[in-house]
Amino acid sequence: MKHLLFLLCLLMATTTRAGEYEPQPLRFHNGNFRIAQFTDFHWGDAPVDTALCHNMVRAVVNSQKPNLIVLTGDIVTGGKAKTGWRQIISMMEETDTPYAVIMGNHDAECEPGIPADSIYQWLRLWAPHCVNACYEEGIYGHGNKMLAIHGEKDARVKAAVWCIDSNDYPKEPRLERYSYYDWIHTDQIDWYEHTSNALKAQNDGVPVPSLAFFHICLQEHILAGRQPHFGTFVGGASPAEVNSGFFQRAYVQGDIMGMFVGHDHTNDFVSMYKGIALGFGRQSGKYSHNERVPVGARLFDLKEGEHAFQSWICTMNGAEPRYYYPLDYNDTMCPERLPALDVKPKKHGVAYTYYENENAKNVPEMLSGKVVQTGVMPVFDISQAPSEDHFGYSFDTYLLVDEDGPYRFNITSDDGAMLYVDGQLVIDNDGSHSRDEKHGYIGLKKGYHHLHLDYFEDYMGQMLKITVSTLKAVDQPIPADKLYCPK
């Protein structure tokens, strides 16, 4: 009965007049800006599902209080299009929150003769809180817009949200022959690059941190899912079979921290791929979805002045573990913090032992070789090795950690390297190999912690690079004034 009353109320809702709402610039509040992504409502396919969607949206918005809502496609896909969009708009206007609408591949299929043009006309007429109803003209697609987020006390743009139409299906037979789904077109990518450069110029040459939202995933999302990831990846996704090059352009620009989509209903993971977080929102409607997964939204917190964000899934059951960018870390990882050691070193430096062994093919074999040299150096450094090949080092030092938290150590080496923190193996990059990069996580408490690093060089080139990442900074060289000699 309640479901029927809800639908009747939506059908009887009067048109909202645009003059009733005066849009304000998007701004950080107390240093934070929160975004809620809802995706794939498939509104209208079943009445019980539309009621479920409405209850979930109300619960998430009331509990999370986003500053912006982004709908990433396949919103109204059943029943009468005009009726469905009146209902969606009424639901979104009820939140009293700015929101963006991005088309999916099914939205313009809901009813014959109702193209995306008509949908955005309705948004302009009925949806005063919709921030991309008037979108970028002269480029392919609908709803393309850069949403600027201003500083709390500063008119400058401190962050951006890119609303991008991933379109639906190729319009030419010769193109649809090779790709079922359409892609982000070249003029859209050119617009993004031009606008990104303008923002960068206004920001003293520094890329403005941003997130991008669209419906159909990129081919790179599949590659990201095949890496270690947080959330559900069913093993496949449905991008266009033509790579548009959007990821490459964003990689070069350096401003987009994450790209988040919908479309593939049972995927809801996030994973770092070449420095950009690629992910899916949580299914927001039950139609053709996994019944065991509660509908919900993906939330994002942007921090003013930081190239960083946090993201998590929220349902009517509550919030799930958070993901942290750029640390590429999840709350479920290394929840314990190793206590600081009871030491008081006085002298900066890294103690080392230098080995040589022509027959060694890994770290243990090298450490069984001849000890040639010992001493202290400012940082981890192999550049002064007396030999070009067949040598190794053992390094020991205390690292002064400034605050409790998760830490990611990263080692790039040619050949092998192994890192221990307070006796725990954190990175195993051993073996005879060319340049290779690996990382590991550990929770540490403020104070001194022992680092032991073993390295060996076989032949033909050598290198060793170690960095550390925190929730605030990524891949930072360990400064010499944080390293203390244990001897």
Coordinates of C-alpha atoms in Angstrom, one line a residue:
M1 CA 0.0 0.0 0.0
K2 CA 2.8 2.4 0.9
H3 CA 4.5 1.7 -2.4
L4 CA 1.3 2.5 -4.3
L5 CA 0.9 5.8 -2.4
F6 CA 4.5 6.7 -3.1
L7 CA 4.0 6.2 -6.9
L8 CA 0.7 8.1 -6.9
C9 CA 2.4 11.0 -5.1
L10 CA 5.1 11.1 -7.7
L11 CA 2.6 11.0 -10.6
M12 CA 0.6 13.8 -9.0
A13 CA 3.7 16.0 -8.2
T14 CA 3.4 19.4 -9.7
T15 CA 6.1 20.8 -12.0
T16 CA 8.9 22.6 -10.1
R17 CA 9.4 26.2 -11.3
A18 CA 13.1 27.0 -12.0
G19 CA 12.6 30.4 -10.2
E20 CA 12.1 28.6 -6.9
Y21 CA 15.7 27.7 -6.6
E22 CA 18.7 29.9 -7.0
P23 CA 21.8 27.7 -7.8
Q24 CA 24.9 28.5 -5.7
P25 CA 28.5 27.8 -6.7
L26 CA 29.7 24.4 -5.5
R27 CA 32.1 24.9 -2.6
F28 CA 34.2 23.0 0.0
H29 CA 32.7 23.0 3.5
N30 CA 35.1 22.7 6.4
G31 CA 37.7 21.5 3.9
N32 CA 35.6 18.7 2.5
F33 CA 33.3 18.2 -0.5
R34 CA 31.2 15.1 -0.6
I35 CA 29.8 13.4 -3.8
A36 CA 27.2 10.6 -4.0
Q37 CA 27.1 8.5 -7.2
F38 CA 23.9 6.6 -7.9
T39 CA 23.9 4.4 -11.0
D40 CA 21.6 2.1 -13.0
F41 CA 18.3 2.8 -11.3
H42 CA 16.5 1.1 -14.3
W43 CA 13.5 3.1 -13.1
G44 CA 10.1 1.9 -14.3
D45 CA 11.0 -1.7 -14.9
A46 CA 9.1 -2.8 -11.8
P47 CA 7.1 -0.7 -9.4
V48 CA 8.5 -2.3 -6.3
D49 CA 12.0 -1.5 -7.5
T50 CA 11.2 2.2 -7.9
A51 CA 9.9 2.4 -4.4
L52 CA 13.1 0.6 -3.2
C53 CA 15.3 3.1 -5.1
H54 CA 13.5 6.0 -3.5
N55 CA 13.8 4.6 0.0
M56 CA 17.5 3.9 -0.5
V57 CA 18.2 7.4 -2.0
R58 CA 16.5 9.1 0.9
A59 CA 18.4 7.0 3.4
V60 CA 21.8 7.6 1.8
V61 CA 21.3 11.3 1.3
N62 CA 20.0 11.8 4.9
S63 CA 22.8 9.8 6.4
Q64 CA 25.7 11.0 4.2
K65 CA 24.6 14.5 3.4
P66 CA 26.4 14.9 0.0
N67 CA 27.2 18.3 -1.5
L68 CA 26.6 16.9 -5.0
I69 CA 24.8 13.9 -6.5
V70 CA 25.8 12.3 -9.8
L71 CA 23.5 9.9 -11.6
T72 CA 25.7 7.9 -14.0
G73 CA 23.2 6.5 -16.5
D74 CA 20.5 4.0 -17.2
I75 CA 18.2 6.0 -15.0
V76 CA 14.7 5.7 -16.6
T77 CA 14.5 2.5 -18.7
G78 CA 11.0 1.3 -18.5
G79 CA 7.4 2.5 -18.8
K80 CA 6.6 6.0 -20.1
A81 CA 9.7 8.1 -20.4
K82 CA 8.0 11.4 -19.4
T83 CA 6.3 9.9 -16.4
G84 CA 9.5 8.2 -15.3
W85 CA 11.6 11.4 -15.5
R86 CA 8.9 13.4 -13.6
Q87 CA 9.3 10.8 -10.8
I88 CA 13.1 10.8 -10.9
I89 CA 13.2 14.6 -10.9
S90 CA 10.7 14.8 -8.0
M91 CA 12.8 12.3 -6.0
M92 CA 16.0 14.3 -6.7
E93 CA 14.5 17.7 -6.0
E94 CA 13.3 16.3 -2.7
T95 CA 16.9 16.0 -1.6
D96 CA 17.5 19.7 -2.0
T97 CA 21.0 18.9 -3.3
P98 CA 22.6 19.9 -6.6
Y99 CA 22.8 16.9 -8.9
A100 CA 24.1 16.0 -12.4
V101 CA 22.5 13.6 -14.8
I102 CA 24.6 11.6 -17.2
M103 CA 23.0 9.4 -19.9
G104 CA 23.4 5.7 -20.1
N105 CA 23.0 3.5 -23.2
H106 CA 19.4 2.6 -22.3
D107 CA 18.0 6.0 -21.3
A108 CA 17.1 7.1 -24.8
E109 CA 15.7 3.6 -25.5
C110 CA 13.0 3.8 -22.9
E111 CA 10.3 5.0 -25.3
P112 CA 10.5 5.3 -29.1
G113 CA 10.7 8.9 -30.3
I114 CA 12.0 10.2 -26.9
P115 CA 15.7 11.1 -27.6
A116 CA 18.3 12.4 -25.1
D117 CA 17.5 15.9 -26.4
S118 CA 14.0 15.6 -24.9
I119 CA 15.2 14.4 -21.6
Y120 CA 17.5 17.4 -21.1
Q121 CA 14.7 19.7 -22.2
W122 CA 12.6 18.2 -19.3
L123 CA 15.6 18.7 -17.0
R124 CA 15.9 22.4 -18.0
L125 CA 12.1 22.9 -17.4
W126 CA 11.5 20.8 -14.3
A127 CA 14.8 20.3 -12.5
P128 CA 16.2 23.5 -11.0
H129 CA 18.8 21.6 -8.9
C130 CA 20.2 19.8 -12.0
V131 CA 23.6 21.4 -12.6
N132 CA 24.3 20.0 -16.0
A133 CA 20.9 20.5 -17.6
C134 CA 22.6 23.2 -19.6
Y135 CA 25.7 21.5 -20.9
E136 CA 28.7 22.1 -23.1
E137 CA 27.4 22.8 -26.7
G138 CA 29.2 22.0 -29.9
I139 CA 30.6 18.7 -28.9
Y140 CA 29.3 15.2 -29.2
G141 CA 26.8 13.8 -26.7
H142 CA 24.6 15.3 -23.9
G143 CA 25.3 16.5 -20.4
N144 CA 29.1 17.1 -20.9
K145 CA 30.1 19.6 -18.3
M146 CA 32.9 20.5 -16.0
L147 CA 31.6 21.3 -12.5
A148 CA 33.9 23.6 -10.6
I149 CA 34.3 23.3 -6.9
H150 CA 35.5 26.5 -5.3
G151 CA 37.4 27.0 -2.1
E152 CA 35.5 27.5 1.1
K153 CA 36.8 31.1 1.4
D154 CA 38.3 31.4 -2.1
A155 CA 36.7 32.1 -5.5
R156 CA 39.4 30.0 -7.2
V157 CA 38.6 26.5 -8.5
K158 CA 40.1 24.0 -6.1
A159 CA 38.7 20.8 -7.6
A160 CA 36.5 19.7 -10.5
V161 CA 34.0 17.1 -11.4
W162 CA 33.8 16.0 -15.1
C163 CA 30.4 14.9 -16.3
I164 CA 31.0 13.0 -19.6
D165 CA 28.6 11.3 -21.9
S166 CA 30.0 7.9 -22.9
N167 CA 27.2 7.8 -25.5
D168 CA 25.3 4.7 -26.4
Y169 CA 25.8 2.9 -29.8
P170 CA 27.7 3.8 -32.9
K171 CA 25.6 5.6 -35.4
E172 CA 27.4 4.4 -38.6
P173 CA 27.1 0.8 -39.8
R174 CA 30.8 0.6 -40.5
L175 CA 31.6 1.6 -36.9
E176 CA 29.0 -0.6 -35.2
R177 CA 30.4 -3.6 -37.1
Y178 CA 33.4 -3.6 -34.8
S179 CA 32.0 -2.2 -31.5
Y180 CA 28.5 -2.8 -30.0
Y181 CA 28.9 0.2 -27.7
D182 CA 29.9 3.8 -28.6
W183 CA 32.8 5.6 -26.9
I184 CA 33.8 9.0 -25.7
H185 CA 34.5 10.9 -28.9
T186 CA 37.6 12.9 -29.9
D187 CA 35.9 16.3 -29.7
Q188 CA 34.8 15.5 -26.1
I189 CA 38.4 14.5 -25.2
D190 CA 39.7 17.7 -26.8
W191 CA 37.2 19.8 -24.8
Y192 CA 38.3 18.1 -21.6
E193 CA 42.0 18.7 -22.4
H194 CA 41.4 22.4 -23.3
T195 CA 39.3 23.0 -20.2
S196 CA 41.8 21.1 -18.0
N197 CA 44.6 23.3 -19.3
A198 CA 42.6 26.5 -18.6
L199 CA 42.0 25.3 -15.0
K200 CA 45.7 24.5 -14.7
A201 CA 46.7 27.9 -15.9
Q202 CA 44.4 29.5 -13.3
N203 CA 46.0 27.3 -10.6
D204 CA 49.6 28.5 -11.1
G205 CA 50.4 25.7 -13.5
V206 CA 49.3 22.9 -11.1
P207 CA 46.7 20.4 -12.3
V208 CA 43.3 20.8 -10.5
P209 CA 42.4 17.6 -8.7
S210 CA 39.3 16.1 -10.2
L211 CA 37.0 13.1 -10.7
A212 CA 35.4 12.0 -13.9
F213 CA 32.0 10.3 -14.1
F214 CA 30.4 8.5 -17.1
H215 CA 28.3 5.4 -17.8
I216 CA 30.2 2.9 -20.0
C217 CA 33.5 1.8 -18.7
L218 CA 36.8 2.1 -20.5
Q219 CA 38.9 -0.9 -21.6
E220 CA 41.3 0.2 -18.9
H221 CA 38.7 -0.6 -16.3
I222 CA 39.1 -4.3 -17.2
L223 CA 42.8 -4.1 -16.8
A224 CA 42.4 -2.4 -13.4
G225 CA 40.0 -5.2 -12.3
R226 CA 42.6 -7.8 -13.1
Q227 CA 44.9 -6.2 -10.7
P228 CA 44.5 -6.3 -6.9
H229 CA 41.3 -4.4 -6.2
F230 CA 38.8 -3.5 -3.5
G231 CA 35.2 -4.6 -4.1
T232 CA 33.5 -7.0 -6.6
F233 CA 34.8 -7.7 -10.1
V234 CA 33.0 -10.5 -11.8
G235 CA 35.8 -11.0 -14.2
G236 CA 34.4 -9.0 -17.1
A237 CA 32.9 -5.7 -18.1
S238 CA 31.4 -4.2 -21.2
P239 CA 33.4 -1.3 -22.7
A240 CA 33.4 -0.2 -26.3
E241 CA 35.6 -2.4 -28.4
V242 CA 37.4 0.7 -29.6
N243 CA 39.8 2.5 -27.3
S244 CA 38.9 6.1 -27.4
G245 CA 42.2 7.3 -25.9
F246 CA 40.5 9.2 -23.0
F247 CA 42.5 7.5 -20.4
Q248 CA 45.7 8.3 -22.1
R249 CA 44.8 12.0 -22.4
A250 CA 43.9 12.1 -18.7
Y251 CA 47.1 10.3 -17.7
V252 CA 49.1 13.0 -19.5
Q253 CA 47.0 15.8 -18.0
G254 CA 47.6 14.6 -14.5
D255 CA 44.4 16.1 -13.0
I256 CA 41.9 13.3 -12.9
M257 CA 42.4 11.2 -9.8
G258 CA 39.6 8.7 -10.5
M259 CA 37.1 7.6 -13.2
F260 CA 33.9 6.1 -12.0
V261 CA 31.2 4.4 -14.1
G262 CA 28.1 2.2 -13.9
H263 CA 26.7 0.0 -16.7
D264 CA 28.1 -3.4 -15.5
H265 CA 25.7 -4.0 -12.7
T266 CA 27.6 -6.5 -10.5
N267 CA 30.9 -4.7 -10.6
D268 CA 31.5 -2.2 -7.7
F269 CA 35.3 -2.3 -7.3
V270 CA 38.0 0.3 -7.3
S271 CA 41.6 -0.2 -8.3
M272 CA 44.6 2.0 -9.0
Y273 CA 45.8 1.8 -12.6
K274 CA 48.8 3.8 -13.7
G275 CA 48.1 6.4 -11.0
I276 CA 44.4 6.8 -11.7
A277 CA 41.7 5.0 -9.6
L278 CA 39.3 3.2 -11.9
G279 CA 36.0 2.0 -10.4
F280 CA 32.3 1.3 -10.6
G281 CA 29.4 2.6 -8.5
R282 CA 27.2 0.2 -6.5
Q283 CA 24.0 -0.8 -8.2
S284 CA 21.2 1.5 -7.3
G285 CA 18.3 -0.4 -8.7
K286 CA 17.5 -4.1 -8.5
Y287 CA 16.5 -4.7 -12.1
S288 CA 18.7 -7.5 -13.6
H289 CA 21.1 -7.1 -10.7
N290 CA 22.6 -9.4 -8.1
E291 CA 19.8 -9.9 -5.5
R292 CA 22.3 -10.7 -2.8
V293 CA 23.9 -7.3 -3.0
P294 CA 22.0 -4.4 -1.4
V295 CA 21.4 -1.4 -3.6
G296 CA 23.3 1.7 -2.7
A297 CA 25.6 4.5 -3.8
R298 CA 29.3 5.2 -4.0
L299 CA 30.4 8.2 -1.9
F300 CA 33.5 10.4 -2.3
D301 CA 35.2 12.9 -0.1
L302 CA 37.4 15.4 -1.7
K303 CA 39.8 17.4 0.5
E304 CA 40.5 21.1 -0.2
G305 CA 44.1 21.7 -1.3
E306 CA 44.9 18.0 -1.6
H307 CA 45.3 15.7 -4.6
A308 CA 43.5 13.0 -2.7
F309 CA 40.0 11.5 -2.1
Q310 CA 38.3 8.8 -0.1
S311 CA 35.5 6.6 -1.4
W312 CA 33.1 4.0 0.0
I313 CA 29.9 2.2 -0.6
C314 CA 26.8 3.2 1.4
T315 CA 23.5 1.3 1.5
M316 CA 20.5 1.3 3.9
N317 CA 22.6 -1.1 6.0
G318 CA 25.3 1.5 6.5
A319 CA 28.7 2.3 5.2
E320 CA 31.3 -0.2 3.9
P321 CA 35.1 0.1 4.3
R322 CA 36.7 3.2 2.8
Y323 CA 39.2 3.4 0.0
Y324 CA 42.0 6.0 0.1
Y325 CA 43.6 7.7 -2.9
P326 CA 46.5 8.1 -3.7
L327 CA 47.6 5.5 -1.1
D328 CA 45.5 2.8 -2.9
Y329 CA 44.5 1.5 0.5
N330 CA 41.4 0.1 2.1
D331 CA 40.3 0.2 5.8
T332 CA 40.4 -3.6 5.9
M333 CA 44.2 -3.7 5.3
C334 CA 46.7 -3.9 8.1
P335 CA 44.3 -2.6 10.8
E336 CA 46.9 -3.2 13.5
R337 CA 49.7 -0.6 14.1
L338 CA 53.2 -2.0 15.1
P339 CA 54.3 -0.2 18.3
A340 CA 57.4 2.0 18.1
L341 CA 60.7 0.5 19.3
D342 CA 62.2 1.6 22.6
V343 CA 65.3 3.1 21.1
K344 CA 66.9 6.6 21.1
P345 CA 69.3 6.8 18.2
K346 CA 71.5 9.9 18.0
K347 CA 73.2 9.7 14.7
H348 CA 71.6 10.0 11.2
G349 CA 72.5 7.5 8.6
V350 CA 72.1 4.0 7.2
A351 CA 74.5 1.2 8.2
Y352 CA 75.5 -1.0 5.3
T353 CA 77.5 -4.2 4.5
Y354 CA 78.7 -4.6 1.0
Y355 CA 79.1 -8.2 -0.5
E356 CA 80.4 -9.7 -3.7
N357 CA 79.5 -13.1 -5.1
E358 CA 79.8 -14.1 -8.8
N359 CA 77.6 -17.1 -8.4
A360 CA 74.6 -15.5 -6.6
K361 CA 71.2 -15.5 -8.3
N362 CA 69.2 -14.2 -5.3
V363 CA 69.5 -12.3 -2.1
P364 CA 70.3 -15.2 0.2
E365 CA 73.0 -16.5 -2.1
M366 CA 74.6 -13.0 -2.2
L367 CA 74.6 -12.7 1.6
S368 CA 76.6 -15.9 1.8
G369 CA 79.3 -14.2 -0.3
K370 CA 82.4 -12.3 0.6
V371 CA 82.0 -9.2 2.9
V372 CA 84.1 -6.5 1.2
Q373 CA 83.0 -3.3 3.0
T374 CA 81.0 -1.9 5.9
G375 CA 80.1 1.6 6.8
V376 CA 77.4 4.3 7.1
M377 CA 75.8 6.3 4.3
P378 CA 73.1 9.1 4.4
V379 CA 70.4 7.1 2.6
F380 CA 69.9 3.8 0.8
D381 CA 72.4 4.1 -2.1
I382 CA 74.1 1.5 -4.4
S383 CA 75.7 4.1 -6.7
Q384 CA 79.1 3.8 -5.0
A385 CA 79.4 0.1 -5.3
P386 CA 83.1 -0.8 -6.2
S387 CA 81.9 -3.4 -8.8
E388 CA 79.4 -3.2 -11.7
D389 CA 78.0 -6.7 -11.4
H390 CA 77.6 -9.5 -8.9
F391 CA 77.4 -7.5 -5.7
G392 CA 74.9 -6.9 -2.9
Y393 CA 74.1 -4.7 0.1
S394 CA 72.5 -5.2 3.5
F395 CA 71.1 -1.9 4.9
D396 CA 70.0 -1.2 8.4
T397 CA 68.4 1.9 9.8
Y398 CA 65.7 3.3 12.1
L399 CA 63.0 5.3 10.4
L400 CA 61.3 8.0 12.5
V401 CA 57.6 7.9 11.8
D402 CA 55.7 11.1 12.5
E403 CA 52.2 9.8 13.1
D404 CA 50.2 6.6 13.5
G405 CA 48.8 5.2 10.3
P406 CA 49.1 2.9 7.3
Y407 CA 52.3 3.2 5.3
R408 CA 53.0 1.9 1.8
F409 CA 56.7 1.2 1.0
N410 CA 57.6 0.9 -2.7
I411 CA 60.8 -0.6 -4.1
T412 CA 62.0 -0.4 -7.7
S413 CA 65.0 -2.6 -8.2
D414 CA 67.3 -4.3 -10.8
D415 CA 67.9 -7.0 -9.7
G416 CA 66.5 -8.3 -6.4
A417 CA 65.5 -6.6 -3.2
M418 CA 63.7 -7.5 0.1
L419 CA 62.5 -5.1 2.7
Y420 CA 61.7 -5.9 6.3
V421 CA 60.1 -3.5 8.8
D422 CA 60.5 -4.4 12.4
G423 CA 61.4 -7.9 11.3
Q424 CA 58.3 -8.4 9.1
L425 CA 58.8 -9.0 5.4
V426 CA 56.9 -6.2 3.6
I427 CA 58.3 -6.4 0.1
D428 CA 59.8 -9.4 -1.7
N429 CA 61.2 -8.4 -5.1
D430 CA 64.0 -11.0 -5.0
G431 CA 65.5 -12.8 -8.0
S432 CA 67.6 -12.0 -11.0
H433 CA 65.5 -9.7 -13.1
S434 CA 65.4 -6.4 -15.0
R435 CA 63.8 -3.3 -13.5
D436 CA 60.7 -4.3 -11.5
E437 CA 58.5 -2.4 -9.0
K438 CA 56.7 -3.8 -6.0
H439 CA 55.0 -2.4 -2.9
G440 CA 53.8 -3.5 0.5
Y441 CA 51.7 -2.1 3.3
I442 CA 52.2 -2.0 7.1
G443 CA 50.6 -0.2 10.0
L444 CA 53.0 1.8 12.2
K445 CA 52.7 3.8 15.3
K446 CA 54.5 7.1 15.8
G447 CA 58.2 6.7 16.8
Y448 CA 61.2 4.7 15.6
H449 CA 60.9 1.5 13.4
H450 CA 63.7 -0.7 12.1
L451 CA 64.2 -1.0 8.4
H452 CA 66.3 -3.8 7.0
L453 CA 66.8 -3.9 3.2
D454 CA 68.8 -6.5 1.3
Y455 CA 69.7 -5.9 -2.4
F456 CA 71.6 -7.9 -5.0
E457 CA 72.9 -7.1 -8.5
D458 CA 73.4 -9.9 -10.9
Y459 CA 74.5 -8.4 -14.2
M460 CA 73.6 -5.8 -17.0
G461 CA 72.3 -2.8 -15.2
Q462 CA 71.6 -2.0 -11.6
M463 CA 69.2 0.2 -9.7
L464 CA 67.6 0.6 -6.3
K465 CA 64.8 3.1 -5.4
I466 CA 62.8 3.1 -2.2
T467 CA 59.8 5.5 -1.5
V468 CA 57.1 5.7 1.1
S469 CA 53.5 6.7 0.9
T470 CA 51.0 7.9 3.5
L471 CA 47.4 9.1 3.5
K472 CA 48.7 12.6 2.8
A473 CA 51.6 12.0 0.3
V474 CA 52.5 9.3 -2.2
D475 CA 55.8 7.9 -3.3
Q476 CA 58.0 10.3 -1.3
P477 CA 61.8 9.6 -1.0
I478 CA 62.7 8.9 2.6
P479 CA 64.5 12.0 3.8
A480 CA 67.9 11.6 5.3
D481 CA 66.8 13.4 8.5
K482 CA 64.3 10.7 9.2
L483 CA 66.9 7.9 9.1
Y484 CA 69.0 7.0 12.1
C485 CA 72.0 4.7 12.3
P486 CA 71.5 1.8 14.6
K487 CA 75.2 1.5 15.4

